[in-house]
Amino acid sequence: SQKIEQNSEALNIQEGKTATLTCNYTNYSPAYLQWYRQDPGRGPVFLLLIRENEKEKRKERLKVTFDTTLKQSLFHITASQPADSATYLCAPRGNNRLAFGKGNQVVVIP
Amino acid sequence: DAGVTQSPTHLIKTRGQQVTLRCSPISGHKSVSWYQQVLGQGPQFIFQYYEKEERGRGNFPDRFSARQFPNYSSELNVNALLLGDSALYLCASSHDPGRSSYEQYFGPGTRLTVT
């Protein structure tokens, strides 16, 4: 069955450091993969999309990589700030729909 | 421009009852998707509608149904509520889901509690 794995443990990181999150998927061949941010009690907010033929995508302090051989995407937040504290969701597109991982919480410590 | 709106914000129902949740998409968006998010989990896909037609359905029982209206707003209905239906129900709107890529814009969600 299709599975999306994100680290269930919260990532605590010092302000100014780079946070790196991992998303692994199995039994998918997504044409693209998206990353969303979700704050408690709120709906997810779209951050970045990366296509299967792209290795890397950047947006301001965010960077996403996509390795279709490893079936893995990495999400980086550089120069992290306390305002970056949230849950980050990985969402590969498969079967003509988005499927979400359970998310990875990031806590940036001032 | 207004974002995706959902109503009600919170809802408390009793087991066995029925509930209707409403969603208005961003102006210009013709696709609406519904998701269920249980605490600690990612959103799980329930339905997608585009131009008033069902385009996709997730692995949910027939107690769940939805429809999309000519103005592209949508309703999600859940019958015979179970305790396990307690969750945050999210609505997301987007352009044509058949495009090569599409971002989904989520509403704030409806928090449903079944007692």
Short mmCIF file of C-alpha atoms in Angstrom, two decimals:
data_model
loop_
_atom_site.label_atom_id
_atom_site.label_comp_id
_atom_site.label_asym_id
_atom_site.label_seq_id
_atom_site.Cartn_x
_atom_site.Cartn_y
_atom_site.Cartn_z
CA SER A 1 0.00 0.00 0.00
CA GLN A 2 1.04 3.59 -0.45
CA LYS A 3 2.82 5.12 2.47
CA ILE A 4 4.29 8.53 3.32
CA GLU A 5 6.71 8.70 6.20
CA GLN A 6 7.73 11.79 8.10
CA ASN A 7 9.62 11.76 11.38
CA SER A 8 7.09 11.69 14.18
CA GLU A 9 9.48 13.25 16.68
CA ALA A 10 9.56 17.03 16.94
CA LEU A 11 12.70 18.74 15.69
CA ASN A 12 14.03 21.23 18.22
CA ILE A 13 16.53 23.61 16.68
CA GLN A 14 18.40 26.70 17.76
CA GLU A 15 17.50 29.98 16.09
CA GLY A 16 19.75 30.70 13.13
CA LYS A 17 20.48 27.04 12.37
CA THR A 18 19.21 25.02 9.43
CA ALA A 19 16.29 22.66 9.99
CA THR A 20 16.12 19.63 7.72
CA LEU A 21 13.03 17.46 7.41
CA THR A 22 12.73 14.17 5.55
CA CYS A 23 9.79 12.74 3.64
CA ASN A 24 9.98 9.17 2.36
CA TYR A 25 7.28 7.58 0.27
CA THR A 26 6.63 4.06 -0.99
CA ASN A 27 4.47 2.69 -3.79
CA TYR A 28 4.13 6.13 -5.33
CA SER A 29 5.41 7.59 -8.54
CA PRO A 30 4.41 11.20 -7.97
CA ALA A 31 4.57 13.67 -10.80
CA TYR A 32 5.29 16.28 -8.18
CA LEU A 33 5.46 16.78 -4.46
CA GLN A 34 4.30 19.70 -2.34
CA TRP A 35 5.18 20.97 1.10
CA TYR A 36 2.73 22.72 3.37
CA ARG A 37 2.99 24.47 6.71
CA GLN A 38 0.31 23.99 9.35
CA ASP A 39 -0.10 25.94 12.57
CA PRO A 40 -2.18 24.50 15.43
CA GLY A 41 -5.91 24.59 14.74
CA ARG A 42 -5.49 26.07 11.27
CA GLY A 43 -5.56 24.79 7.72
CA PRO A 44 -2.32 23.95 5.89
CA VAL A 45 -0.64 26.68 3.85
CA PHE A 46 1.13 25.87 0.58
CA LEU A 47 4.89 26.52 0.58
CA LEU A 48 6.63 24.86 -2.34
CA LEU A 49 6.08 22.45 -5.20
CA ILE A 50 8.81 20.40 -6.86
CA ARG A 51 8.33 18.33 -10.01
CA GLU A 52 9.79 14.91 -10.70
CA ASN A 53 12.24 16.34 -13.23
CA GLU A 54 13.55 18.95 -10.78
CA LYS A 55 16.26 18.16 -8.28
CA GLU A 56 15.98 21.27 -6.15
CA LYS A 57 13.66 24.22 -5.59
CA ARG A 58 14.20 27.33 -3.49
CA LYS A 59 11.96 30.02 -2.09
CA GLU A 60 13.52 32.60 0.19
CA ARG A 61 14.91 30.63 3.17
CA LEU A 62 13.27 27.38 2.08
CA LYS A 63 14.82 24.67 -0.06
CA VAL A 64 13.33 21.40 -1.23
CA THR A 65 15.03 18.48 -2.94
CA PHE A 66 13.37 15.56 -4.67
CA ASP A 67 15.09 12.23 -5.34
CA THR A 68 12.76 9.94 -7.28
CA THR A 69 15.28 7.09 -7.11
CA LEU A 70 15.43 7.18 -3.31
CA LYS A 71 11.73 8.12 -3.18
CA GLN A 72 12.60 10.92 -0.83
CA SER A 73 12.20 14.67 -0.45
CA LEU A 74 14.20 16.86 1.91
CA PHE A 75 12.90 20.19 3.19
CA HIS A 76 15.33 22.75 4.57
CA ILE A 77 14.72 25.95 6.50
CA THR A 78 17.89 28.00 6.61
CA ALA A 79 18.55 30.71 9.21
CA SER A 80 15.57 29.43 11.18
CA GLN A 81 13.48 31.84 13.23
CA PRO A 82 11.01 31.26 16.09
CA ALA A 83 8.22 32.20 13.65
CA ASP A 84 9.14 29.09 11.65
CA SER A 85 7.85 26.91 14.50
CA ALA A 86 5.02 24.84 13.01
CA THR A 87 4.21 21.43 11.55
CA TYR A 88 5.40 20.81 8.00
CA LEU A 89 3.48 18.42 5.79
CA CYS A 90 4.81 16.54 2.79
CA ALA A 91 2.28 15.81 0.03
CA PRO A 92 3.21 13.77 -3.02
CA ARG A 93 0.70 13.72 -5.83
CA GLY A 94 -0.43 10.21 -6.66
CA ASN A 95 -3.63 8.70 -8.11
CA ASN A 96 -4.68 12.12 -9.34
CA ARG A 97 -4.83 13.52 -5.81
CA LEU A 98 -2.61 14.81 -3.05
CA ALA A 99 -1.80 12.50 -0.17
CA PHE A 100 -0.39 13.98 3.02
CA GLY A 101 2.12 12.66 5.47
CA LYS A 102 1.39 13.09 9.17
CA GLY A 103 3.76 16.02 9.33
CA ASN A 104 6.92 16.91 11.17
CA GLN A 105 6.85 19.47 13.97
CA VAL A 106 9.62 22.05 14.11
CA VAL A 107 10.34 24.09 17.24
CA VAL A 108 12.83 26.92 16.84
CA ILE A 109 14.37 27.93 20.15
CA PRO A 110 15.35 31.60 20.54
CA ASP B 1 -9.74 38.63 -2.13
CA ALA B 2 -11.39 36.40 0.43
CA GLY B 3 -9.81 33.05 1.08
CA VAL B 4 -11.58 29.75 1.47
CA THR B 5 -14.35 30.01 4.03
CA GLN B 6 -15.91 27.19 6.00
CA SER B 7 -18.88 27.01 8.31
CA PRO B 8 -19.48 26.33 11.04
CA THR B 9 -16.20 26.76 12.88
CA HIS B 10 -17.05 24.29 15.61
CA LEU B 11 -19.77 21.71 15.94
CA ILE B 12 -20.77 19.25 18.61
CA LYS B 13 -23.01 16.35 17.64
CA THR B 14 -24.23 13.13 19.22
CA ARG B 15 -23.57 9.66 17.88
CA GLY B 16 -26.06 8.67 15.21
CA GLN B 17 -26.82 12.24 14.16
CA GLN B 18 -26.16 13.76 10.77
CA VAL B 19 -24.02 16.80 10.00
CA THR B 20 -23.56 19.16 7.04
CA LEU B 21 -20.39 21.19 6.61
CA ARG B 22 -20.10 24.05 4.14
CA CYS B 23 -17.29 25.49 2.09
CA SER B 24 -16.92 28.46 -0.23
CA PRO B 25 -13.87 28.39 -2.50
CA ILE B 26 -11.69 31.27 -3.57
CA SER B 27 -13.29 33.26 -6.35
CA GLY B 28 -12.29 31.76 -9.70
CA HIS B 29 -11.50 28.33 -8.31
CA LYS B 30 -13.69 25.58 -9.66
CA SER B 31 -12.35 22.63 -7.69
CA VAL B 32 -13.06 21.81 -4.07
CA SER B 33 -11.52 18.99 -2.06
CA TRP B 34 -12.48 17.76 1.40
CA TYR B 35 -10.09 16.29 3.94
CA GLN B 36 -10.43 14.81 7.40
CA GLN B 37 -7.63 15.48 9.85
CA VAL B 38 -7.53 13.56 13.09
CA LEU B 39 -5.30 14.97 15.83
CA GLY B 40 -1.66 14.09 15.23
CA GLN B 41 -2.24 12.91 11.67
CA GLY B 42 -2.03 14.51 8.25
CA PRO B 43 -5.15 15.40 6.27
CA GLN B 44 -6.84 12.37 4.71
CA PHE B 45 -8.52 12.85 1.33
CA ILE B 46 -12.29 12.37 1.29
CA PHE B 47 -13.63 13.89 -1.94
CA GLN B 48 -12.70 16.11 -4.82
CA TYR B 49 -15.21 17.97 -6.98
CA TYR B 50 -14.60 19.92 -10.14
CA GLU B 51 -17.26 21.71 -12.13
CA LYS B 52 -19.93 20.06 -9.94
CA GLU B 53 -18.75 16.56 -10.74
CA GLU B 54 -17.02 14.14 -8.40
CA ARG B 55 -13.43 13.70 -9.57
CA GLY B 56 -12.13 11.53 -6.78
CA ARG B 57 -13.11 9.73 -3.64
CA GLY B 58 -10.95 8.56 -0.78
CA ASN B 59 -11.32 5.48 1.37
CA PHE B 60 -14.29 6.61 3.44
CA PRO B 61 -17.60 4.82 4.04
CA ASP B 62 -20.80 5.68 2.21
CA ARG B 63 -21.92 7.65 5.25
CA PHE B 64 -19.81 10.43 3.79
CA SER B 65 -21.22 12.29 0.80
CA ALA B 66 -20.66 15.64 -0.82
CA ARG B 67 -21.84 17.86 -3.59
CA GLN B 68 -20.79 21.00 -5.39
CA PHE B 69 -23.17 23.74 -6.38
CA PRO B 70 -23.27 25.90 -9.55
CA ASN B 71 -21.46 28.69 -7.67
CA TYR B 72 -18.70 26.12 -6.85
CA SER B 73 -19.44 26.10 -3.13
CA SER B 74 -19.64 22.67 -1.59
CA GLU B 75 -21.23 20.70 1.21
CA LEU B 76 -19.94 17.64 3.00
CA ASN B 77 -22.54 15.44 4.68
CA VAL B 78 -21.83 12.76 7.23
CA ASN B 79 -24.63 10.46 8.35
CA ALA B 80 -24.91 8.19 11.38
CA LEU B 81 -22.04 9.88 13.15
CA LEU B 82 -19.55 7.78 15.06
CA LEU B 83 -17.16 8.85 17.81
CA GLY B 84 -14.33 8.25 15.35
CA ASP B 85 -15.67 10.94 13.04
CA SER B 86 -14.45 13.57 15.51
CA ALA B 87 -11.84 15.52 13.59
CA LEU B 88 -10.95 18.76 11.83
CA TYR B 89 -12.64 18.80 8.43
CA LEU B 90 -10.74 20.83 5.91
CA CYS B 91 -11.89 22.21 2.61
CA ALA B 92 -9.38 23.20 -0.06
CA SER B 93 -9.97 24.99 -3.33
CA SER B 94 -7.84 25.05 -6.43
CA HIS B 95 -7.90 25.58 -10.15
CA ASP B 96 -8.45 22.67 -12.51
CA PRO B 97 -6.99 19.60 -10.77
CA GLY B 98 -5.99 18.23 -14.15
CA ARG B 99 -3.38 20.94 -14.59
CA SER B 100 0.24 19.91 -14.43
CA SER B 101 0.45 21.34 -10.97
CA TYR B 102 -2.01 22.83 -8.61
CA GLU B 103 -1.69 24.44 -5.23
CA GLN B 104 -4.46 23.88 -2.80
CA TYR B 105 -5.72 26.70 -0.65
CA PHE B 106 -7.16 25.48 2.61
CA GLY B 107 -9.88 26.96 4.73
CA PRO B 108 -9.63 27.19 8.52
CA GLY B 109 -11.55 23.96 8.95
CA THR B 110 -14.58 22.84 10.92
CA ARG B 111 -13.85 21.16 14.22
CA LEU B 112 -16.41 18.38 14.67
CA THR B 113 -16.79 16.69 18.03
CA VAL B 114 -19.03 13.63 18.31
CA THR B 115 -20.12 12.67 21.81
#
